[in-house]
PDB file of C-alpha atoms in Angstrom:
ATOM      1  CA  UNK N   1     -25.355   5.628  66.363  1.00  0.00           C
ATOM      2  CA  UNK N   2     -22.303   7.374  64.988  1.00  0.00           C
ATOM      3  CA  UNK N   3     -20.778   8.397  68.324  1.00  0.00           C
ATOM      4  CA  UNK N   4     -17.279   7.845  66.920  1.00  0.00           C
ATOM      5  CA  UNK N   5     -18.199   8.639  63.309  1.00  0.00           C
ATOM      6  CA  UNK N   6     -19.228  12.218  64.145  1.00  0.00           C
ATOM      7  CA  UNK N   7     -15.763  13.073  65.458  1.00  0.00           C
ATOM      8  CA  UNK N   8     -14.004  11.464  62.470  1.00  0.00           C
ATOM      9  CA  UNK N   9     -16.139  13.586  60.160  1.00  0.00           C
ATOM     10  CA  UNK N  10     -15.525  16.749  62.191  1.00  0.00           C
ATOM     11  CA  UNK N  11     -11.779  16.149  61.850  1.00  0.00           C
ATOM     12  CA  UNK N  12     -12.169  16.006  58.081  1.00  0.00           C
ATOM     13  CA  UNK N  13     -11.367  12.334  57.557  1.00  0.00           C
ATOM     14  CA  UNK N  14     -12.579  10.466  54.487  1.00  0.00           C
ATOM     15  CA  UNK N  15     -14.964   8.067  56.221  1.00  0.00           C
ATOM     16  CA  UNK N  16     -16.702   4.935  54.987  1.00  0.00           C
ATOM     17  CA  UNK N  17     -18.984   3.265  57.533  1.00  0.00           C
ATOM     18  CA  UNK N  18     -19.638  -0.473  57.719  1.00  0.00           C
ATOM     19  CA  UNK N  19     -22.720  -1.450  59.733  1.00  0.00           C
ATOM     20  CA  UNK N  20     -24.577  -4.778  59.844  1.00  0.00           C
ATOM     21  CA  UNK N  21     -27.583  -3.686  61.934  1.00  0.00           C
ATOM     22  CA  UNK N  22     -30.447  -2.453  59.745  1.00  0.00           C
ATOM     23  CA  UNK N  23     -31.917  -0.027  62.287  1.00  0.00           C
ATOM     24  CA  UNK N  24     -28.486   1.512  62.872  1.00  0.00           C
ATOM     25  CA  UNK N  25     -28.009   1.928  59.134  1.00  0.00           C
ATOM     26  CA  UNK N  26     -31.293   3.843  58.871  1.00  0.00           C
ATOM     27  CA  UNK N  27     -30.290   6.010  61.839  1.00  0.00           C
ATOM     28  CA  UNK N  28     -26.934   6.819  60.236  1.00  0.00           C
ATOM     29  CA  UNK N  29     -28.581   7.697  56.926  1.00  0.00           C
ATOM     30  CA  UNK N  30     -30.957  10.101  58.657  1.00  0.00           C
ATOM     31  CA  UNK N  31     -28.352  11.751  60.877  1.00  0.00           C
ATOM     32  CA  UNK N  32     -25.260  11.679  58.638  1.00  0.00           C
ATOM     33  CA  UNK N  33     -26.577  12.473  55.144  1.00  0.00           C
ATOM     34  CA  UNK N  34     -23.123  13.757  54.175  1.00  0.00           C
ATOM     35  CA  UNK N  35     -21.918  10.145  54.104  1.00  0.00           C
ATOM     36  CA  UNK N  36     -24.303   9.319  51.255  1.00  0.00           C
ATOM     37  CA  UNK N  37     -23.384   6.018  49.633  1.00  0.00           C
ATOM     38  CA  UNK N  38     -20.458   5.529  52.007  1.00  0.00           C
ATOM     39  CA  UNK N  39     -22.708   3.832  54.567  1.00  0.00           C
ATOM     40  CA  UNK N  40     -22.314   0.151  53.760  1.00  0.00           C
ATOM     41  CA  UNK N  41     -25.047  -2.168  55.014  1.00  0.00           C
ATOM     42  CA  UNK N  42     -22.949  -5.341  55.279  1.00  0.00           C
ATOM     43  CA  UNK N  43     -20.902  -7.686  57.463  1.00  0.00           C
ATOM     44  CA  UNK N  44     -17.356  -6.362  57.936  1.00  0.00           C
ATOM     45  CA  UNK N  45     -15.988  -9.898  58.280  1.00  0.00           C
ATOM     46  CA  UNK N  46     -17.314 -10.726  54.798  1.00  0.00           C
ATOM     47  CA  UNK N  47     -16.326  -7.437  53.202  1.00  0.00           C
ATOM     48  CA  UNK N  48     -13.580  -7.239  50.587  1.00  0.00           C
ATOM     49  CA  UNK N  49     -11.472  -4.352  51.882  1.00  0.00           C
ATOM     50  CA  UNK N  50      -9.880  -3.937  48.455  1.00  0.00           C
ATOM     51  CA  UNK N  51     -13.234  -2.702  47.148  1.00  0.00           C
ATOM     52  CA  UNK N  52     -14.603  -0.955  50.235  1.00  0.00           C
ATOM     53  CA  UNK N  53     -13.733   2.491  48.883  1.00  0.00           C
ATOM     54  CA  UNK N  54     -13.768   3.881  45.356  1.00  0.00           C
ATOM     55  CA  UNK N  55     -10.060   4.573  45.049  1.00  0.00           C
ATOM     56  CA  UNK N  56      -6.997   2.423  45.716  1.00  0.00           C
ATOM     57  CA  UNK N  57      -4.669   3.366  48.518  1.00  0.00           C
ATOM     58  CA  UNK N  58      -4.078   2.918  52.199  1.00  0.00           C
ATOM     59  CA  UNK N  59      -6.902   2.742  54.713  1.00  0.00           C
ATOM     60  CA  UNK N  60      -7.336   2.669  58.490  1.00  0.00           C
ATOM     61  CA  UNK N  61      -9.807   0.455  60.329  1.00  0.00           C
ATOM     62  CA  UNK N  62     -11.188   2.467  63.232  1.00  0.00           C
ATOM     63  CA  UNK N  63     -13.996   1.564  65.579  1.00  0.00           C
ATOM     64  CA  UNK N  64     -15.433   0.534  68.875  1.00  0.00           C
ATOM     65  CA  UNK N  65     -15.100  -3.084  67.809  1.00  0.00           C
ATOM     66  CA  UNK N  66     -17.888  -5.510  68.789  1.00  0.00           C
ATOM     67  CA  UNK N  67     -16.339  -7.422  71.668  1.00  0.00           C
ATOM     68  CA  UNK N  68     -17.685 -10.820  70.596  1.00  0.00           C
ATOM     69  CA  UNK N  69     -15.961 -10.707  67.194  1.00  0.00           C
ATOM     70  CA  UNK N  70     -12.943  -8.487  67.856  1.00  0.00           C
ATOM     71  CA  UNK N  71     -10.407 -11.280  67.261  1.00  0.00           C
ATOM     72  CA  UNK N  72     -12.059 -12.193  63.947  1.00  0.00           C
ATOM     73  CA  UNK N  73     -11.888  -8.542  62.919  1.00  0.00           C
ATOM     74  CA  UNK N  74      -8.104  -8.507  63.352  1.00  0.00           C
ATOM     75  CA  UNK N  75      -7.665 -11.820  61.522  1.00  0.00           C
ATOM     76  CA  UNK N  76      -9.641 -10.225  58.664  1.00  0.00           C
ATOM     77  CA  UNK N  77      -7.407  -7.143  58.758  1.00  0.00           C
ATOM     78  CA  UNK N  78      -4.320  -9.368  58.456  1.00  0.00           C
ATOM     79  CA  UNK N  79      -5.577 -10.594  55.084  1.00  0.00           C
ATOM     80  CA  UNK N  80      -5.344  -6.978  53.855  1.00  0.00           C
ATOM     81  CA  UNK N  81      -2.178  -5.938  55.675  1.00  0.00           C
ATOM     82  CA  UNK N  82      -0.735  -4.122  52.659  1.00  0.00           C
ATOM     83  CA  UNK N  83      -3.883  -2.020  52.412  1.00  0.00           C
ATOM     84  CA  UNK N  84      -4.685  -1.473  56.093  1.00  0.00           C
ATOM     85  CA  UNK N  85      -1.839   0.648  57.473  1.00  0.00           C
ATOM     86  CA  UNK N  86      -3.376   1.316  60.871  1.00  0.00           C
ATOM     87  CA  UNK N  87      -6.094   0.180  63.256  1.00  0.00           C
ATOM     88  CA  UNK N  88      -7.273   2.090  66.269  1.00  0.00           C
ATOM     89  CA  UNK N  89     -10.142   1.233  68.533  1.00  0.00           C
ATOM     90  CA  UNK N  90     -11.660  -0.101  71.697  1.00  0.00           C
ATOM     91  CA  UNK N  91     -12.240  -3.704  72.671  1.00  0.00           C
ATOM     92  CA  UNK N  92     -12.354  -5.800  75.827  1.00  0.00           C
ATOM     93  CA  UNK N  93      -9.340  -5.039  78.016  1.00  0.00           C
ATOM     94  CA  UNK N  94      -8.038  -8.610  78.176  1.00  0.00           C
ATOM     95  CA  UNK N  95      -8.173  -8.954  74.391  1.00  0.00           C
ATOM     96  CA  UNK N  96      -6.508  -5.569  73.886  1.00  0.00           C
ATOM     97  CA  UNK N  97      -3.699  -6.573  76.265  1.00  0.00           C
ATOM     98  CA  UNK N  98      -3.286  -9.858  74.380  1.00  0.00           C
ATOM     99  CA  UNK N  99      -2.759  -8.065  71.058  1.00  0.00           C
ATOM    100  CA  UNK N 100       0.039  -5.948  72.524  1.00  0.00           C
ATOM    101  CA  UNK N 101       1.597  -8.635  74.749  1.00  0.00           C
ATOM    102  CA  UNK N 102       5.339  -9.059  74.231  1.00  0.00           C
ATOM    103  CA  UNK N 103       7.521 -12.163  74.595  1.00  0.00           C
ATOM    104  CA  UNK N 104       7.614 -13.601  78.090  1.00  0.00           C
ATOM    105  CA  UNK N 105       4.153 -12.391  79.137  1.00  0.00           C
ATOM    106  CA  UNK N 106       1.252 -14.653  80.042  1.00  0.00           C
ATOM    107  CA  UNK N 107      -1.153 -12.718  77.830  1.00  0.00           C
ATOM    108  CA  UNK N 108       0.860 -13.491  74.682  1.00  0.00           C
ATOM    109  CA  UNK N 109      -0.970 -15.755  72.251  1.00  0.00           C
ATOM    110  CA  UNK N 110      -1.557 -16.648  68.613  1.00  0.00           C
ATOM    111  CA  UNK N 111      -2.963 -13.280  67.565  1.00  0.00           C
ATOM    112  CA  UNK N 112      -0.176 -11.434  69.422  1.00  0.00           C
ATOM    113  CA  UNK N 113       2.471 -13.090  67.239  1.00  0.00           C
ATOM    114  CA  UNK N 114       0.566 -12.998  63.942  1.00  0.00           C
ATOM    115  CA  UNK N 115      -0.281  -9.303  64.319  1.00  0.00           C
ATOM    116  CA  UNK N 116       3.138  -8.249  65.601  1.00  0.00           C
ATOM    117  CA  UNK N 117       4.800  -9.788  62.567  1.00  0.00           C
ATOM    118  CA  UNK N 118       3.224  -7.057  60.432  1.00  0.00           C
ATOM    119  CA  UNK N 119       2.177  -4.328  62.874  1.00  0.00           C
ATOM    120  CA  UNK N 120       3.612  -2.334  65.760  1.00  0.00           C
ATOM    121  CA  UNK N 121       0.972  -2.780  68.453  1.00  0.00           C
ATOM    122  CA  UNK N 122       0.492  -0.418  71.406  1.00  0.00           C
ATOM    123  CA  UNK N 123      -1.928  -0.621  74.308  1.00  0.00           C
ATOM    124  CA  UNK N 124      -2.940   3.017  74.830  1.00  0.00           C
ATOM    125  CA  UNK N 125      -5.269   3.225  77.830  1.00  0.00           C
ATOM    126  CA  UNK N 126      -7.993   1.523  79.850  1.00  0.00           C
ATOM    127  CA  UNK N 127     -11.657   2.591  79.801  1.00  0.00           C
ATOM    128  CA  UNK N 128     -13.538   1.807  83.060  1.00  0.00           C
ATOM    129  CA  UNK N 129     -17.125   0.462  83.073  1.00  0.00           C
ATOM    130  CA  UNK N 130     -18.456   3.606  84.769  1.00  0.00           C
ATOM    131  CA  UNK N 131     -18.167   5.758  81.643  1.00  0.00           C
ATOM    132  CA  UNK N 132     -20.767   3.605  79.838  1.00  0.00           C
ATOM    133  CA  UNK N 133     -24.524   3.656  80.312  1.00  0.00           C
ATOM    134  CA  UNK N 134     -25.426   1.032  81.304  1.00  0.00           C
ATOM    135  CA  UNK N 135     -21.980   0.033  82.643  1.00  0.00           C
ATOM    136  CA  UNK N 136     -20.689  -3.312  81.322  1.00  0.00           C
ATOM    137  CA  UNK N 137     -19.202  -6.010  83.552  1.00  0.00           C
ATOM    138  CA  UNK N 138     -15.763  -5.695  81.946  1.00  0.00           C
ATOM    139  CA  UNK N 139     -13.086  -3.038  81.505  1.00  0.00           C
ATOM    140  CA  UNK N 140     -12.223  -1.923  77.993  1.00  0.00           C
ATOM    141  CA  UNK N 141      -8.902  -1.079  76.396  1.00  0.00           C
ATOM    142  CA  UNK N 142      -7.864   1.053  73.437  1.00  0.00           C
ATOM    143  CA  UNK N 143      -5.136  -0.201  71.108  1.00  0.00           C
ATOM    144  CA  UNK N 144      -3.278   1.174  68.116  1.00  0.00           C
ATOM    145  CA  UNK N 145      -1.743  -0.890  65.320  1.00  0.00           C
ATOM    146  CA  UNK N 146       0.579   0.667  62.762  1.00  0.00           C
ATOM    147  CA  UNK N 147       1.991  -1.204  59.797  1.00  0.00           C
ATOM    148  CA  UNK N 148       5.696  -1.900  60.237  1.00  0.00           C
ATOM    149  CA  UNK N 149       8.381  -2.071  57.540  1.00  0.00           C
ATOM    150  CA  UNK N 150       8.271  -5.850  57.003  1.00  0.00           C
ATOM    151  CA  UNK N 151       7.467  -6.789  53.408  1.00  0.00           C
ATOM    152  CA  UNK N 152       8.125 -10.543  53.538  1.00  0.00           C
ATOM    153  CA  UNK N 153       7.615 -13.168  56.198  1.00  0.00           C
ATOM    154  CA  UNK N 154      11.152 -14.523  55.786  1.00  0.00           C
ATOM    155  CA  UNK N 155       9.820 -18.081  55.749  1.00  0.00           C
ATOM    156  CA  UNK N 156       6.881 -20.092  54.435  1.00  0.00           C
ATOM    157  CA  UNK N 157       4.048 -17.915  55.744  1.00  0.00           C
ATOM    158  CA  UNK N 158       1.416 -20.667  55.826  1.00  0.00           C
ATOM    159  CA  UNK N 159       3.800 -22.897  57.783  1.00  0.00           C
ATOM    160  CA  UNK N 160       4.641 -19.991  60.104  1.00  0.00           C
ATOM    161  CA  UNK N 161       0.956 -19.678  61.003  1.00  0.00           C
ATOM    162  CA  UNK N 162       0.729 -23.431  61.533  1.00  0.00           C
ATOM    163  CA  UNK N 163       3.786 -23.439  63.807  1.00  0.00           C
ATOM    164  CA  UNK N 164       2.386 -20.553  65.874  1.00  0.00           C
ATOM    165  CA  UNK N 165      -1.075 -22.078  66.192  1.00  0.00           C
ATOM    166  CA  UNK N 166       0.231 -25.581  66.908  1.00  0.00           C
ATOM    167  CA  UNK N 167       2.663 -24.540  69.624  1.00  0.00           C
ATOM    168  CA  UNK N 168       0.191 -22.237  71.344  1.00  0.00           C
ATOM    169  CA  UNK N 169      -2.334 -25.075  71.184  1.00  0.00           C
ATOM    170  CA  UNK N 170      -0.077 -26.763  73.750  1.00  0.00           C
ATOM    171  CA  UNK N 171       1.136 -23.617  75.476  1.00  0.00           C
ATOM    172  CA  UNK N 172       1.820 -25.375  78.799  1.00  0.00           C
ATOM    173  CA  UNK N 173       4.357 -27.607  77.081  1.00  0.00           C
ATOM    174  CA  UNK N 174       7.703 -26.753  75.565  1.00  0.00           C
ATOM    175  CA  UNK N 175       8.113 -26.078  71.860  1.00  0.00           C
ATOM    176  CA  UNK N 176       9.656 -29.537  71.478  1.00  0.00           C
ATOM    177  CA  UNK N 177       6.389 -31.249  72.406  1.00  0.00           C
ATOM    178  CA  UNK N 178       4.273 -28.943  70.270  1.00  0.00           C
ATOM    179  CA  UNK N 179       6.336 -29.456  67.102  1.00  0.00           C
ATOM    180  CA  UNK N 180       6.371 -33.250  66.964  1.00  0.00           C
ATOM    181  CA  UNK N 181       3.205 -33.478  64.909  1.00  0.00           C
ATOM    182  CA  UNK N 182       4.569 -31.103  62.254  1.00  0.00           C
ATOM    183  CA  UNK N 183       7.653 -33.159  61.428  1.00  0.00           C
ATOM    184  CA  UNK N 184       7.838 -36.156  59.079  1.00  0.00           C
ATOM    185  CA  UNK N 185       7.716 -39.589  60.766  1.00  0.00           C
ATOM    186  CA  UNK N 186      11.156 -40.545  62.077  1.00  0.00           C
ATOM    187  CA  UNK N 187      12.618 -37.074  61.639  1.00  0.00           C
ATOM    188  CA  UNK N 188      14.906 -35.911  64.412  1.00  0.00           C
ATOM    189  CA  UNK N 189      14.037 -32.703  66.244  1.00  0.00           C
ATOM    190  CA  UNK N 190      15.923 -29.538  65.284  1.00  0.00           C
ATOM    191  CA  UNK N 191      19.060 -28.814  67.276  1.00  0.00           C
ATOM    192  CA  UNK N 192      17.873 -25.483  68.659  1.00  0.00           C
ATOM    193  CA  UNK N 193      17.687 -23.967  72.162  1.00  0.00           C
ATOM    194  CA  UNK N 194      14.240 -22.653  71.188  1.00  0.00           C
ATOM    195  CA  UNK N 195      12.805 -26.137  71.657  1.00  0.00           C
ATOM    196  CA  UNK N 196      13.224 -25.896  75.410  1.00  0.00           C
ATOM    197  CA  UNK N 197      11.138 -22.716  75.595  1.00  0.00           C
ATOM    198  CA  UNK N 198       7.378 -22.192  75.750  1.00  0.00           C
ATOM    199  CA  UNK N 199       5.570 -20.429  72.903  1.00  0.00           C
ATOM    200  CA  UNK N 200       4.773 -17.255  74.854  1.00  0.00           C
ATOM    201  CA  UNK N 201       8.508 -16.715  75.387  1.00  0.00           C
ATOM    202  CA  UNK N 202       9.337 -16.455  71.683  1.00  0.00           C
ATOM    203  CA  UNK N 203       9.594 -13.277  69.641  1.00  0.00           C
ATOM    204  CA  UNK N 204       8.315 -13.041  66.072  1.00  0.00           C
ATOM    205  CA  UNK N 205      11.865 -13.490  64.747  1.00  0.00           C
ATOM    206  CA  UNK N 206      12.348 -16.604  66.856  1.00  0.00           C
ATOM    207  CA  UNK N 207       9.151 -18.059  65.432  1.00  0.00           C
ATOM    208  CA  UNK N 208      10.524 -17.331  61.948  1.00  0.00           C
ATOM    209  CA  UNK N 209      13.745 -19.137  62.907  1.00  0.00           C
ATOM    210  CA  UNK N 210      11.733 -22.089  64.206  1.00  0.00           C
ATOM    211  CA  UNK N 211       9.659 -22.231  61.019  1.00  0.00           C
ATOM    212  CA  UNK N 212      12.816 -22.304  58.888  1.00  0.00           C
ATOM    213  CA  UNK N 213      14.065 -25.279  60.918  1.00  0.00           C
ATOM    214  CA  UNK N 214      10.798 -27.138  60.294  1.00  0.00           C
ATOM    215  CA  UNK N 215      10.962 -26.256  56.581  1.00  0.00           C
ATOM    216  CA  UNK N 216      14.465 -27.689  56.363  1.00  0.00           C
ATOM    217  CA  UNK N 217      13.504 -30.960  58.051  1.00  0.00           C
ATOM    218  CA  UNK N 218      10.458 -31.328  55.824  1.00  0.00           C
ATOM    219  CA  UNK N 219      12.575 -30.915  52.688  1.00  0.00           C
ATOM    220  CA  UNK N 220      15.072 -33.497  53.936  1.00  0.00           C
TER     221      UNK N 220
END
């Protein structure tokens, strides 16, 4: 119902709204006529962000993200990382903490690493259930993502994603156990101290280092 949209407009931002619910779209058109054609009746996850606005340039993705698809929203943003320079919004507290989780924390996961390769992620504050009507059963958290200075992955990016997803798929085991399936039959394991660690302990740069080791063994 435009609760967040009204403040963005009052601050003078150039706003384009994406809304999948038909009744909400009609409400927005009645109550925010100044948006005109910039109310898009579509699914954000299927929207080409390169064509979402008339002019090229950098955009921010801001919202009270639907909790059931918040992870998919950020995976979609990653596909447009050179266009989307910031994200700011509210989602379920546990998911918000996961996005910002650093190396060595239990909350760290696949999306933590993939996002932090390209964005500086900050957990800003917690929103308690009591401020909602009706109050939900979960706490919420607000996060901010800002595009960092990285322009290249520094390794095979597709393989990097595979290494991250594969190792976190066996997060209770060491990296050594998680990597076996990615190496050619008969290949020896890399000689790296990283193999004795668990995936949540690794930084983005250490995952890049690990990916380069796998690349080298695959070429050999």
